[in-house]
Amino acid sequence: MSAATGAAAPAPAPEPRWGLESREAEARLRQHGPNLLTREQPRSAWLFLGRQFRGGMVWLLLGACGVAALLGEGADAVAIATIVVLNALVGFLQEYRADRAVLALRALTAPSARVLRDGVSAVIPASQVVPGDALVLEAGDVVAADARLLSAHALLTLEAALTGESTPVDKRVGALPDSTPLAERRDRVFMGTSVAAGTAVAEVMATGMDTELGRIAHLVRTAQEPQTPLQERLEGVTRMLLVLCVAVGALVAGLG
């Protein structure tokens, strides 16, 4: 028998062990918190409506409306009141929709996720996914967190909710620089996106508000629309007119 024939066959390479032990997952859940998009308590619609009457110009118009009504100028009073109401309605709708936008983002998140725990595939609530978990993905799944691909087979994801890309995105294993634009991160999958085709295993890198979807939710919640230069000038003119009105009223009252 030849030496080649008698040599033992090489042992197969061991399967990679991905995922976390249950104890480690519990510790990380306490450290990082649940995998949820947090938000402030919903604000009352009346609060948004009241905020539309904070500007001085609005009060000046309301005052002009009252004076027109007292003088019997009904048409002028109705016209001014209509302008005030329409302005308040437009502002109310804009702020109310922005406040509810975070709820719409939360609707994109997955209710559950399949992960490798203790070396076994298990379905858990998505809120319990932690950094380091190994997500098991297949067609139709919603990605529960931002994750780096460990293995992928013909993986295509839909990222329209995150990047606006309407066609499926081809994903593959391979580390890309952190400076790579979000839409070109072929080595990552993101919370709120869905798997169009293929299978994959991905290591969770970020959960909850630390995900890309969480950053968007934070920006939507904290965004404040600055005043335009025209609005700032109108506020200055309004204050000046209010001072003049009060001064003229006081002068007329004193002369009378």
Short mmCIF file of C-alpha atoms in Angstrom, two decimals:
data_model
loop_
_atom_site.label_atom_id
_atom_site.label_comp_id
_atom_site.label_asym_id
_atom_site.label_seq_id
_atom_site.Cartn_x
_atom_site.Cartn_y
_atom_site.Cartn_z
CA MET A 1 0.00 0.00 0.00
CA SER A 2 1.37 3.38 -0.95
CA ALA A 3 1.98 6.14 1.57
CA ALA A 4 -0.59 8.29 -0.18
CA THR A 5 -3.21 5.56 0.16
CA GLY A 6 -2.44 4.90 3.79
CA ALA A 7 -2.49 8.54 4.88
CA ALA A 8 -5.52 9.59 6.86
CA ALA A 9 -7.99 11.91 5.12
CA PRO A 10 -7.88 15.52 6.40
CA ALA A 11 -10.55 16.38 8.96
CA PRO A 12 -13.33 18.66 7.67
CA ALA A 13 -13.13 22.30 8.76
CA PRO A 14 -15.33 22.99 11.80
CA GLU A 15 -18.51 24.94 11.24
CA PRO A 16 -18.21 28.55 12.42
CA ARG A 17 -19.95 29.20 15.72
CA TRP A 18 -22.01 32.37 15.57
CA GLY A 19 -24.39 33.96 18.02
CA LEU A 20 -24.42 34.37 21.80
CA GLU A 21 -24.98 32.28 24.88
CA SER A 22 -28.25 33.01 26.68
CA ARG A 23 -26.51 34.49 29.73
CA GLU A 24 -24.42 36.83 27.62
CA ALA A 25 -27.51 37.91 25.68
CA GLU A 26 -29.34 38.73 28.92
CA ALA A 27 -26.39 40.78 30.15
CA ARG A 28 -26.22 42.74 26.90
CA LEU A 29 -29.97 43.34 26.97
CA ARG A 30 -29.59 44.95 30.41
CA GLN A 31 -26.64 47.00 29.13
CA HIS A 32 -28.07 48.24 25.84
CA GLY A 33 -31.80 48.15 26.61
CA PRO A 34 -34.59 46.76 24.42
CA ASN A 35 -34.36 46.95 20.66
CA LEU A 36 -37.08 49.57 20.25
CA LEU A 37 -37.51 53.00 18.69
CA THR A 38 -38.30 55.24 21.64
CA ARG A 39 -40.29 58.44 21.46
CA GLU A 40 -41.80 61.03 23.74
CA GLN A 41 -45.38 60.72 24.90
CA PRO A 42 -47.80 61.72 22.12
CA ARG A 43 -48.67 65.37 22.43
CA SER A 44 -52.24 66.56 22.34
CA ALA A 45 -53.64 67.92 19.08
CA TRP A 46 -54.86 70.94 21.07
CA LEU A 47 -51.24 71.76 21.94
CA PHE A 48 -50.31 71.95 18.25
CA LEU A 49 -53.35 74.08 17.53
CA GLY A 50 -52.53 76.49 20.36
CA ARG A 51 -48.96 76.89 19.10
CA GLN A 52 -50.29 78.43 15.89
CA PHE A 53 -51.40 81.53 17.83
CA ARG A 54 -48.05 82.39 19.40
CA GLY A 55 -46.87 84.90 16.79
CA GLY A 56 -47.41 88.61 17.17
CA MET A 57 -48.74 88.93 13.64
CA VAL A 58 -51.57 86.52 14.45
CA TRP A 59 -52.62 88.58 17.46
CA LEU A 60 -52.39 91.78 15.44
CA LEU A 61 -54.70 90.28 12.83
CA LEU A 62 -57.10 89.09 15.53
CA GLY A 63 -57.12 92.60 16.98
CA ALA A 64 -57.83 94.07 13.55
CA CYS A 65 -60.62 91.53 13.12
CA GLY A 66 -62.19 92.61 16.43
CA VAL A 67 -61.93 96.31 15.58
CA ALA A 68 -63.48 95.71 12.14
CA ALA A 69 -66.36 93.83 13.76
CA LEU A 70 -66.96 96.62 16.29
CA LEU A 71 -67.01 99.19 13.51
CA GLY A 72 -69.56 97.17 11.55
CA GLU A 73 -67.15 96.16 8.82
CA GLY A 74 -68.41 92.60 8.62
CA ALA A 75 -66.78 91.72 5.30
CA ASP A 76 -63.35 92.85 6.51
CA ALA A 77 -63.74 90.98 9.78
CA VAL A 78 -64.69 87.75 7.98
CA ALA A 79 -61.78 88.10 5.54
CA ILE A 80 -59.23 88.62 8.32
CA ALA A 81 -60.66 85.77 10.39
CA THR A 82 -60.49 83.45 7.37
CA ILE A 83 -56.81 84.27 6.84
CA VAL A 84 -56.01 83.56 10.50
CA VAL A 85 -57.91 80.26 10.50
CA LEU A 86 -56.33 79.01 7.27
CA ASN A 87 -52.83 79.90 8.50
CA ALA A 88 -53.43 78.11 11.80
CA LEU A 89 -54.85 75.05 10.03
CA VAL A 90 -51.86 74.68 7.69
CA GLY A 91 -49.36 75.02 10.56
CA PHE A 92 -51.34 72.58 12.71
CA LEU A 93 -51.38 69.89 10.00
CA GLN A 94 -47.64 70.20 9.39
CA GLU A 95 -46.68 69.84 13.05
CA TYR A 96 -49.21 67.11 13.76
CA ARG A 97 -47.99 64.97 10.85
CA ALA A 98 -44.35 65.40 11.90
CA ASP A 99 -45.20 64.27 15.44
CA ARG A 100 -46.88 61.13 14.11
CA ALA A 101 -44.02 60.32 11.73
CA VAL A 102 -42.12 58.40 14.43
CA LEU A 103 -45.12 56.12 14.88
CA ALA A 104 -44.94 55.36 11.17
CA LEU A 105 -41.25 54.49 11.52
CA ARG A 106 -42.00 52.13 14.41
CA ALA A 107 -44.48 50.31 12.18
CA LEU A 108 -41.55 49.35 9.91
CA THR A 109 -39.78 47.35 12.60
CA ALA A 110 -40.02 43.57 12.85
CA PRO A 111 -42.21 41.99 15.57
CA SER A 112 -39.90 38.97 15.92
CA ALA A 113 -36.50 37.73 14.77
CA ARG A 114 -34.74 34.40 14.26
CA VAL A 115 -31.34 34.31 15.98
CA LEU A 116 -28.71 31.77 16.95
CA ARG A 117 -28.69 31.38 20.74
CA ASP A 118 -26.60 28.69 22.43
CA GLY A 119 -25.82 27.39 18.95
CA VAL A 120 -29.50 26.77 18.19
CA SER A 121 -31.82 28.72 15.89
CA ALA A 122 -34.66 30.32 17.87
CA VAL A 123 -37.41 32.87 17.23
CA ILE A 124 -37.49 35.67 19.83
CA PRO A 125 -39.28 39.04 20.13
CA ALA A 126 -37.37 41.63 18.12
CA SER A 127 -37.17 43.82 21.23
CA GLN A 128 -34.81 41.24 22.79
CA VAL A 129 -32.24 41.31 19.98
CA VAL A 130 -28.88 42.60 21.25
CA PRO A 131 -25.54 43.56 19.69
CA GLY A 132 -23.60 40.40 18.92
CA ASP A 133 -26.64 38.31 18.10
CA ALA A 134 -26.55 36.34 14.84
CA LEU A 135 -29.67 37.07 12.78
CA VAL A 136 -30.85 34.29 10.50
CA LEU A 137 -32.50 35.86 7.45
CA GLU A 138 -34.51 34.48 4.55
CA ALA A 139 -36.90 35.83 1.92
CA GLY A 140 -39.83 37.71 3.44
CA ASP A 141 -38.12 38.57 6.74
CA VAL A 142 -37.97 42.11 8.10
CA VAL A 143 -34.50 42.88 9.45
CA ALA A 144 -34.71 43.46 13.21
CA ALA A 145 -31.48 45.47 13.67
CA ASP A 146 -28.45 46.85 11.84
CA ALA A 147 -26.13 43.93 11.18
CA ARG A 148 -22.95 42.93 9.33
CA LEU A 149 -23.18 39.96 6.99
CA LEU A 150 -21.34 36.82 8.08
CA SER A 151 -22.65 34.67 5.25
CA ALA A 152 -24.98 35.38 2.35
CA HIS A 153 -26.42 33.41 -0.53
CA ALA A 154 -28.05 35.36 -3.39
CA LEU A 155 -29.22 37.95 -0.87
CA LEU A 156 -31.37 40.85 -2.08
CA THR A 157 -32.94 43.39 0.26
CA LEU A 158 -35.51 46.16 -0.17
CA GLU A 159 -34.23 49.42 1.35
CA ALA A 160 -36.74 51.92 -0.03
CA ALA A 161 -37.90 52.85 3.49
CA LEU A 162 -34.34 53.82 4.45
CA THR A 163 -32.51 55.02 1.34
CA GLY A 164 -35.31 55.52 -1.19
CA GLU A 165 -33.86 52.84 -3.48
CA SER A 166 -36.86 51.23 -5.18
CA THR A 167 -35.10 48.17 -6.63
CA PRO A 168 -33.71 45.25 -4.58
CA VAL A 169 -30.12 45.74 -3.42
CA ASP A 170 -27.55 42.98 -3.85
CA LYS A 171 -25.78 42.18 -0.58
CA ARG A 172 -22.54 40.27 -0.10
CA VAL A 173 -20.00 39.46 2.59
CA GLY A 174 -16.97 41.75 2.78
CA ALA A 175 -16.01 44.63 5.06
CA LEU A 176 -16.36 48.11 3.58
CA PRO A 177 -14.89 51.33 5.02
CA ASP A 178 -17.04 53.15 7.56
CA SER A 179 -17.02 56.18 5.25
CA THR A 180 -18.98 54.26 2.58
CA PRO A 181 -22.36 55.96 1.91
CA LEU A 182 -25.35 54.23 3.43
CA ALA A 183 -26.88 53.32 0.07
CA GLU A 184 -23.64 51.54 -0.93
CA ARG A 185 -23.14 49.45 2.21
CA ARG A 186 -23.43 46.08 0.50
CA ASP A 187 -21.97 44.31 3.54
CA ARG A 188 -24.71 45.45 5.94
CA VAL A 189 -28.44 44.97 6.43
CA PHE A 190 -30.50 47.55 8.28
CA MET A 191 -33.44 47.64 10.65
CA GLY A 192 -36.77 48.12 8.92
CA THR A 193 -35.60 46.79 5.54
CA SER A 194 -36.88 43.47 4.20
CA VAL A 195 -35.32 40.47 2.49
CA ALA A 196 -36.54 40.08 -1.09
CA ALA A 197 -34.60 36.91 -1.90
CA GLY A 198 -31.81 34.69 -0.64
CA THR A 199 -30.60 33.71 2.81
CA ALA A 200 -28.01 35.10 5.19
CA VAL A 201 -26.58 35.15 8.69
CA ALA A 202 -25.63 38.58 10.03
CA GLU A 203 -24.02 39.80 13.25
CA VAL A 204 -26.00 42.58 14.95
CA MET A 205 -23.94 45.77 15.24
CA ALA A 206 -26.56 48.24 16.52
CA THR A 207 -30.04 48.09 18.03
CA GLY A 208 -32.85 50.49 18.93
CA MET A 209 -32.07 54.19 18.61
CA ASP A 210 -28.45 53.43 17.63
CA THR A 211 -29.58 52.03 14.27
CA GLU A 212 -29.87 54.07 11.09
CA LEU A 213 -33.66 53.96 11.41
CA GLY A 214 -33.31 55.11 15.03
CA ARG A 215 -31.22 58.10 13.95
CA ILE A 216 -33.94 59.07 11.49
CA ALA A 217 -36.56 58.76 14.23
CA HIS A 218 -34.45 61.00 16.49
CA LEU A 219 -34.07 63.64 13.77
CA VAL A 220 -37.79 63.62 13.04
CA ARG A 221 -38.62 63.97 16.73
CA THR A 222 -36.16 66.78 17.48
CA ALA A 223 -36.27 68.73 14.20
CA GLN A 224 -37.30 72.36 14.54
CA GLU A 225 -38.12 74.51 11.56
CA PRO A 226 -36.15 77.79 11.81
CA GLN A 227 -37.78 81.07 10.95
CA THR A 228 -37.05 82.46 7.51
CA PRO A 229 -35.59 85.99 7.20
CA LEU A 230 -39.01 87.17 6.00
CA GLN A 231 -40.70 85.74 9.09
CA GLU A 232 -38.14 87.42 11.34
CA ARG A 233 -38.74 90.77 9.65
CA LEU A 234 -42.50 90.32 9.93
CA GLU A 235 -42.13 89.67 13.64
CA GLY A 236 -40.14 92.90 13.99
CA VAL A 237 -42.73 94.88 12.02
CA THR A 238 -45.50 93.32 14.11
CA ARG A 239 -43.88 94.38 17.37
CA MET A 240 -43.42 97.90 16.04
CA LEU A 241 -47.07 98.10 14.92
CA LEU A 242 -48.27 96.83 18.30
CA VAL A 243 -46.25 99.50 20.09
CA LEU A 244 -47.62 102.18 17.75
CA CYS A 245 -51.20 100.96 18.23
CA VAL A 246 -50.87 101.06 22.00
CA ALA A 247 -49.26 104.51 21.87
CA VAL A 248 -51.94 105.92 19.57
CA GLY A 249 -54.68 104.38 21.69
CA ALA A 250 -53.20 105.89 24.84
CA LEU A 251 -52.84 109.31 23.14
CA VAL A 252 -56.46 109.30 21.91
CA ALA A 253 -57.70 108.27 25.32
CA GLY A 254 -55.67 111.05 26.97
CA LEU A 255 -56.94 113.72 24.57
CA GLY A 256 -60.52 112.55 25.10
#
